[in-house]
Protein backbone atom coordinates (compact mmCIF):
# COMPACT_ATOMS: atom_id res chain seq x y z
CA MET A 1 117.93 57.65 90.25
CA SER A 2 116.30 55.98 87.31
CA VAL A 3 112.63 54.80 87.65
CA LYS A 4 111.18 51.98 85.52
CA LEU A 5 107.86 50.98 85.17
CA ARG A 6 107.96 47.00 85.52
CA LEU A 7 106.48 43.61 86.34
CA THR A 8 107.49 41.76 90.09
CA ARG A 9 106.67 38.34 89.92
CA ILE A 10 104.64 36.63 92.86
CA GLY A 11 102.97 33.65 93.02
CA ARG A 12 104.36 29.90 93.57
CA HIS A 13 106.07 28.05 91.18
CA LYS A 14 104.40 27.34 87.79
CA ASP A 15 101.70 29.92 88.59
CA PRO A 16 103.04 33.44 88.05
CA PHE A 17 101.25 36.42 89.28
CA TYR A 18 102.93 40.01 88.80
CA ARG A 19 102.62 43.10 90.24
CA ILE A 20 103.23 46.39 88.22
CA VAL A 21 105.42 48.73 90.12
CA ALA A 22 107.61 51.63 89.91
CA ALA A 23 111.49 50.81 91.17
CA ASP A 24 114.68 52.17 91.11
CA SER A 25 116.48 50.64 87.99
CA ARG A 26 119.34 49.57 90.27
CA PHE A 27 116.62 47.10 92.93
CA ALA A 28 116.18 43.43 92.47
CA ARG A 29 113.59 42.58 89.76
CA ASP A 30 111.89 41.08 92.77
CA GLY A 31 113.27 43.27 95.29
CA ARG A 32 112.00 46.80 96.66
CA TYR A 33 110.18 48.75 94.75
CA ILE A 34 108.69 52.63 95.44
CA GLU A 35 105.21 51.90 94.52
CA GLN A 36 102.62 49.64 92.83
CA ILE A 37 100.43 50.69 90.37
CA GLY A 38 98.73 47.65 89.54
CA THR A 39 98.43 43.68 88.48
CA TYR A 40 98.87 41.35 86.18
CA ASP A 41 97.75 37.70 85.79
CA PRO A 42 98.98 35.95 82.88
CA VAL A 43 96.76 32.80 83.11
CA ASN A 44 93.80 35.62 82.14
CA GLY A 45 95.98 37.57 79.87
CA VAL A 46 97.11 40.99 79.22
CA GLU A 47 93.19 42.21 79.46
CA SER A 48 93.11 41.58 82.75
CA ALA A 49 95.82 43.62 83.87
CA ASP A 50 94.53 46.19 86.46
CA ILE A 51 96.18 49.14 86.43
CA ASN A 52 95.70 52.24 88.30
CA GLU A 53 95.57 54.95 85.84
CA GLU A 54 95.91 58.20 87.82
CA LEU A 55 99.47 56.57 89.39
CA ALA A 56 100.81 55.27 86.08
CA MET A 57 100.47 58.63 84.35
CA LYS A 58 101.67 60.76 87.89
CA TRP A 59 105.12 57.97 87.05
CA LEU A 60 104.79 58.33 83.48
CA LYS A 61 105.25 62.39 83.75
CA ASN A 62 107.94 62.04 86.23
CA GLY A 63 109.77 60.78 83.63
CA ALA A 64 109.44 57.12 84.33
CA ILE A 65 110.46 54.42 81.67
CA PRO A 66 108.08 51.46 81.28
CA SER A 67 109.65 48.50 80.55
CA ASP A 68 108.45 46.55 76.78
CA SER A 69 105.84 44.59 78.29
CA VAL A 70 104.11 47.07 80.86
CA ARG A 71 104.55 49.57 77.94
CA ALA A 72 102.34 47.02 75.82
CA MET A 73 99.93 46.74 78.69
CA LEU A 74 99.65 50.33 79.47
CA SER A 75 98.94 51.14 75.34
CA ARG A 76 96.26 48.32 75.55
CA LYS A 77 94.55 50.03 78.37
CA GLY A 78 95.02 53.57 76.72
CA ILE A 79 97.15 55.46 79.18
CA MET A 80 100.08 55.90 76.70
CA THR A 81 97.90 57.36 73.98
CA LYS A 82 96.90 59.79 77.08
CA PHE A 83 99.62 60.37 78.15
CA ALA A 84 101.00 61.14 74.40
CA GLU A 85 98.10 63.75 74.22
CA SER A 86 98.91 65.32 77.72
CA LYS A 87 102.71 65.97 76.16
CA VAL A 88 101.07 67.53 72.95
CA LYS A 89 98.90 69.68 75.02
CA LYS A 90 101.53 70.70 77.47
CA GLU A 91 104.36 71.30 74.61
CA GLY A 92 101.53 73.15 72.62
CA LYS A 93 100.85 75.81 74.89
């Protein structure tokens, strides 16, 4: 099972709102997911994305692959940097 961190669209027609979720790559985009790790409102911009850092780190450490848009959000929040640092520390032991 390959897990991906990706966006799931919710909200009304022409008023998008997204959940950031960990989901099996074989599941439909708006279908079931394993765990929700945050939300994103594109009207307010990427800075308004609300991401649970602990859950994001847990899934990244377990091998989840973020989509391009989620990777950009994680980078903006500094989570990808922390993940890279934790990998370097782990390899350096």
